[in-house]
Amino acid sequence: MSLFAVIRRALFGPSSSPSSAPDTPVAAPPADTRGEPPASTSDTYLSEEEAAFYLVRDERGRLPVTVSGGWFLHDGTGKRVGPANRALTKAGVYSFNVRGDNYRDDEVTAADTRPGVVAALRREPENRHDKNAILVLGLDVDGGERMIGYVNKGLARSLARRLDGGDDLGARFMRGDPAGRRSQRVAVVVTDSGTMRNLFGR
């Protein structure tokens, strides 16, 4: 057996050769089976159809939405996503204008309700008006709790069950003002901790 044959046998086995070695298959990238995006109907807002197409979590679980200027914005198009959009609620992102804040003007004015500031949700199961009641609280400059208002009854029904069950839910102000100023209605977003960090970038 020639020296070349000995080396070839050692490298590729008794019946193999470099030219006959099988190629390693290369996996094809996953196909996007969603098809074409729906036609746009607005330059400002995502339609329900567009939101259902675009607002899909990636492989890391990230939702392509951020909060800016008191609005949800789609990362790809820059369009606003309405707070009641079904794609958001399906993804576990809820937002609402605080109810009853107009009766607590002093409390709301004293609290820091700037976008991104943490809000507290406190269940009130003994509330005589609504057993599902959820109180929204903020902090003033001294760290004292301030009563902002309540979650609306419709949303409180579903959130109360999740809060009582110990689900990973947090709240942050989505629209509001620094402590000492009151110029607009207060809005809050509620979701899990990972999504919340993505929404506000921290």
GROMACS .gro file of C-alpha atoms in nm:
model
  202
    1MET     CA    1   0.000   0.000   0.000
    2SER     CA    2   0.142   0.335  -0.097
    3LEU     CA    3   0.218   0.601   0.160
    4PHE     CA    4  -0.061   0.814   0.012
    5ALA     CA    5  -0.310   0.528   0.054
    6VAL     CA    6  -0.204   0.479   0.416
    7ILE     CA    7  -0.258   0.847   0.496
    8ARG     CA    8  -0.593   0.851   0.315
    9ARG     CA    9  -0.704   0.538   0.504
   10ALA     CA   10  -0.605   0.699   0.837
   11LEU     CA   11  -0.790   1.019   0.761
   12PHE     CA   12  -1.106   0.897   0.589
   13GLY     CA   13  -1.145   0.531   0.675
   14PRO     CA   14  -1.111   0.225   0.456
   15SER     CA   15  -1.377   0.313   0.198
   16SER     CA   16  -1.396   0.693   0.214
   17SER     CA   17  -1.221   0.966   0.026
   18PRO     CA   18  -1.227   1.346   0.049
   19SER     CA   19  -1.449   1.364  -0.257
   20SER     CA   20  -1.696   1.104  -0.127
   21ALA     CA   21  -1.734   1.248   0.225
   22PRO     CA   22  -2.096   1.363   0.271
   23ASP     CA   23  -2.160   1.735   0.299
   24THR     CA   24  -2.292   1.858   0.633
   25PRO     CA   25  -2.650   1.977   0.578
   26VAL     CA   26  -2.710   2.345   0.647
   27ALA     CA   27  -3.039   2.429   0.817
   28ALA     CA   28  -3.249   2.675   0.623
   29PRO     CA   29  -3.363   2.987   0.812
   30PRO     CA   30  -3.719   2.963   0.942
   31ALA     CA   31  -3.969   3.088   0.691
   32ASP     CA   32  -4.196   3.378   0.778
   33THR     CA   33  -4.536   3.218   0.732
   34ARG     CA   34  -4.734   3.531   0.817
   35GLY     CA   35  -4.747   3.654   0.459
   36GLU     CA   36  -4.768   4.017   0.358
   37PRO     CA   37  -4.855   4.286   0.615
   38PRO     CA   38  -5.206   4.431   0.592
   39ALA     CA   39  -5.256   4.750   0.397
   40SER     CA   40  -5.207   5.063   0.607
   41THR     CA   41  -5.515   5.275   0.672
   42SER     CA   42  -5.348   5.551   0.878
   43ASP     CA   43  -5.014   5.725   0.898
   44THR     CA   44  -5.060   5.773   1.273
   45TYR     CA   45  -5.219   5.459   1.420
   46LEU     CA   46  -5.184   5.087   1.367
   47SER     CA   47  -5.516   4.931   1.272
   48GLU     CA   48  -5.636   4.620   1.456
   49GLU     CA   49  -5.524   4.413   1.155
   50GLU     CA   50  -5.179   4.574   1.144
   51ALA     CA   51  -5.136   4.535   1.519
   52ALA     CA   52  -5.227   4.165   1.501
   53PHE     CA   53  -4.958   4.124   1.233
   54TYR     CA   54  -4.680   4.335   1.388
   55LEU     CA   55  -4.727   4.300   1.764
   56VAL     CA   56  -4.581   3.951   1.794
   57ARG     CA   57  -4.317   3.859   2.049
   58ASP     CA   58  -3.977   3.762   1.909
   59GLU     CA   59  -3.774   3.454   2.005
   60ARG     CA   60  -3.662   3.630   2.324
   61GLY     CA   61  -4.019   3.711   2.419
   62ARG     CA   62  -3.983   4.082   2.344
   63LEU     CA   63  -4.286   4.274   2.221
   64PRO     CA   64  -4.195   4.542   1.959
   65VAL     CA   65  -4.364   4.827   2.144
   66THR     CA   66  -4.236   5.114   2.360
   67VAL     CA   67  -4.403   5.391   2.558
   68SER     CA   68  -4.322   5.749   2.461
   69GLY     CA   69  -4.507   6.071   2.525
   70GLY     CA   70  -4.792   5.886   2.693
   71TRP     CA   71  -4.850   5.660   2.391
   72PHE     CA   72  -4.768   5.305   2.287
   73LEU     CA   73  -4.548   5.318   1.976
   74HIS     CA   74  -4.469   5.030   1.741
   75ASP     CA   75  -4.091   4.999   1.705
   76GLY     CA   76  -4.094   4.919   1.334
   77THR     CA   77  -4.336   5.177   1.195
   78GLY     CA   78  -4.333   5.439   1.469
   79LYS     CA   79  -4.713   5.438   1.465
   80ARG     CA   80  -4.925   5.471   1.777
   81VAL     CA   81  -5.106   5.167   1.913
   82GLY     CA   82  -5.442   5.244   2.072
   83PRO     CA   83  -5.455   5.146   2.441
   84ALA     CA   84  -5.758   4.924   2.384
   85ASN     CA   85  -5.602   4.744   2.087
   86ARG     CA   86  -5.675   4.371   2.116
   87ALA     CA   87  -5.318   4.278   2.019
   88LEU     CA   88  -5.189   4.454   2.331
   89THR     CA   89  -5.434   4.290   2.568
   90LYS     CA   90  -5.367   3.953   2.406
   91ALA     CA   91  -4.997   4.009   2.482
   92GLY     CA   92  -5.082   4.085   2.846
   93VAL     CA   93  -5.038   4.464   2.828
   94TYR     CA   94  -5.321   4.665   2.989
   95SER     CA   95  -5.358   5.040   3.023
   96PHE     CA   96  -5.624   5.268   3.162
   97ASN     CA   97  -5.705   5.621   3.269
   98VAL     CA   98  -5.727   5.627   3.648
   99ARG     CA   99  -6.087   5.661   3.767
  100GLY     CA  100  -6.179   5.907   4.042
  101ASP     CA  101  -5.858   6.107   4.018
  102ASN     CA  102  -6.062   6.425   3.967
  103TYR     CA  103  -6.195   6.384   4.325
  104ARG     CA  104  -5.842   6.370   4.467
  105ASP     CA  105  -5.675   6.665   4.303
  106ASP     CA  106  -5.451   6.746   4.602
  107GLU     CA  107  -5.335   6.386   4.631
  108VAL     CA  108  -5.268   6.351   4.259
  109THR     CA  109  -5.085   6.683   4.241
  110ALA     CA  110  -4.858   6.582   4.529
  111ALA     CA  111  -4.761   6.252   4.367
  112ASP     CA  112  -4.494   6.189   4.105
  113THR     CA  113  -4.689   6.039   3.814
  114ARG     CA  114  -4.437   6.097   3.537
  115PRO     CA  115  -4.421   5.826   3.266
  116GLY     CA  116  -4.213   5.529   3.380
  117VAL     CA  117  -4.248   5.600   3.753
  118VAL     CA  118  -4.364   5.294   3.946
  119ALA     CA  119  -4.725   5.290   4.062
  120ALA     CA  120  -4.869   5.061   4.327
  121LEU     CA  121  -5.186   4.856   4.290
  122ARG     CA  122  -5.363   4.762   4.612
  123ARG     CA  123  -5.660   4.530   4.624
  124GLU     CA  124  -5.966   4.634   4.824
  125PRO     CA  125  -6.176   4.315   4.847
  126GLU     CA  126  -6.385   4.468   5.128
  127ASN     CA  127  -6.479   4.772   4.919
  128ARG     CA  128  -6.859   4.801   4.956
  129HIS     CA  129  -6.900   4.933   4.602
  130ASP     CA  130  -6.691   4.671   4.422
  131LYS     CA  131  -6.531   4.355   4.562
  132ASN     CA  132  -6.281   4.364   4.274
  133ALA     CA  133  -6.171   4.721   4.350
  134ILE     CA  134  -5.804   4.804   4.292
  135LEU     CA  135  -5.661   5.125   4.432
  136VAL     CA  136  -5.383   5.308   4.244
  137LEU     CA  137  -5.117   5.471   4.461
  138GLY     CA  138  -4.821   5.697   4.391
  139LEU     CA  139  -4.544   5.849   4.600
  140ASP     CA  140  -4.478   6.212   4.685
  141VAL     CA  141  -4.132   6.371   4.709
  142ASP     CA  142  -4.096   6.252   5.068
  143GLY     CA  143  -4.180   5.892   4.980
  144GLY     CA  144  -4.528   5.909   5.128
  145GLU     CA  145  -4.815   5.722   4.963
  146ARG     CA  146  -5.074   5.924   4.776
  147MET     CA  147  -5.411   5.788   4.666
  148ILE     CA  148  -5.449   5.852   4.293
  149GLY     CA  149  -5.774   5.670   4.216
  150TYR     CA  150  -5.898   5.332   4.096
  151VAL     CA  151  -5.873   5.086   3.809
  152ASN     CA  152  -6.196   5.094   3.608
  153LYS     CA  153  -6.445   4.821   3.699
  154GLY     CA  154  -6.425   4.631   3.370
  155LEU     CA  155  -6.048   4.586   3.387
  156ALA     CA  156  -6.049   4.540   3.764
  157ARG     CA  157  -6.249   4.217   3.727
  158SER     CA  158  -5.969   4.044   3.535
  159LEU     CA  159  -5.676   4.209   3.712
  160ALA     CA  160  -5.815   4.130   4.058
  161ARG     CA  161  -5.808   3.756   3.983
  162ARG     CA  162  -5.449   3.778   3.864
  163LEU     CA  163  -5.333   3.989   4.155
  164ASP     CA  164  -5.506   3.761   4.404
  165GLY     CA  165  -5.342   3.463   4.233
  166GLY     CA  166  -4.994   3.611   4.274
  167ASP     CA  167  -4.923   3.670   3.904
  168ASP     CA  168  -4.613   3.869   3.807
  169LEU     CA  169  -4.781   4.204   3.743
  170GLY     CA  170  -4.641   4.549   3.791
  171ALA     CA  171  -4.769   4.899   3.721
  172ARG     CA  172  -4.611   5.220   3.601
  173PHE     CA  173  -4.753   5.557   3.516
  174MET     CA  174  -4.784   5.602   3.143
  175ARG     CA  175  -4.906   5.961   3.145
  176GLY     CA  176  -4.886   6.216   3.425
  177ASP     CA  177  -4.682   6.496   3.577
  178PRO     CA  178  -4.396   6.558   3.821
  179ALA     CA  179  -4.493   6.604   4.185
  180GLY     CA  180  -4.637   6.950   4.244
  181ARG     CA  181  -4.797   6.984   3.902
  182ARG     CA  182  -5.124   6.865   3.751
  183SER     CA  183  -5.194   6.926   3.383
  184GLN     CA  184  -5.353   6.606   3.248
  185ARG     CA  185  -5.536   6.285   3.327
  186VAL     CA  186  -5.324   6.012   3.483
  187ALA     CA  187  -5.285   5.687   3.290
  188VAL     CA  188  -5.127   5.360   3.404
  189VAL     CA  189  -4.991   5.054   3.224
  190VAL     CA  190  -4.996   4.708   3.384
  191THR     CA  191  -4.798   4.407   3.258
  192ASP     CA  192  -4.532   4.155   3.361
  193SER     CA  193  -4.191   4.278   3.476
  194GLY     CA  194  -3.999   4.176   3.161
  195THR     CA  195  -4.240   4.345   2.923
  196MET     CA  196  -4.249   4.653   3.145
  197ARG     CA  197  -3.871   4.695   3.115
  198ASN     CA  198  -3.901   4.671   2.737
  199LEU     CA  199  -4.182   4.926   2.723
  200PHE     CA  200  -3.985   5.189   2.914
  201GLY     CA  201  -3.630   5.087   2.829
  202ARG     CA  202  -3.540   5.027   3.193
   0.00000   0.00000   0.00000
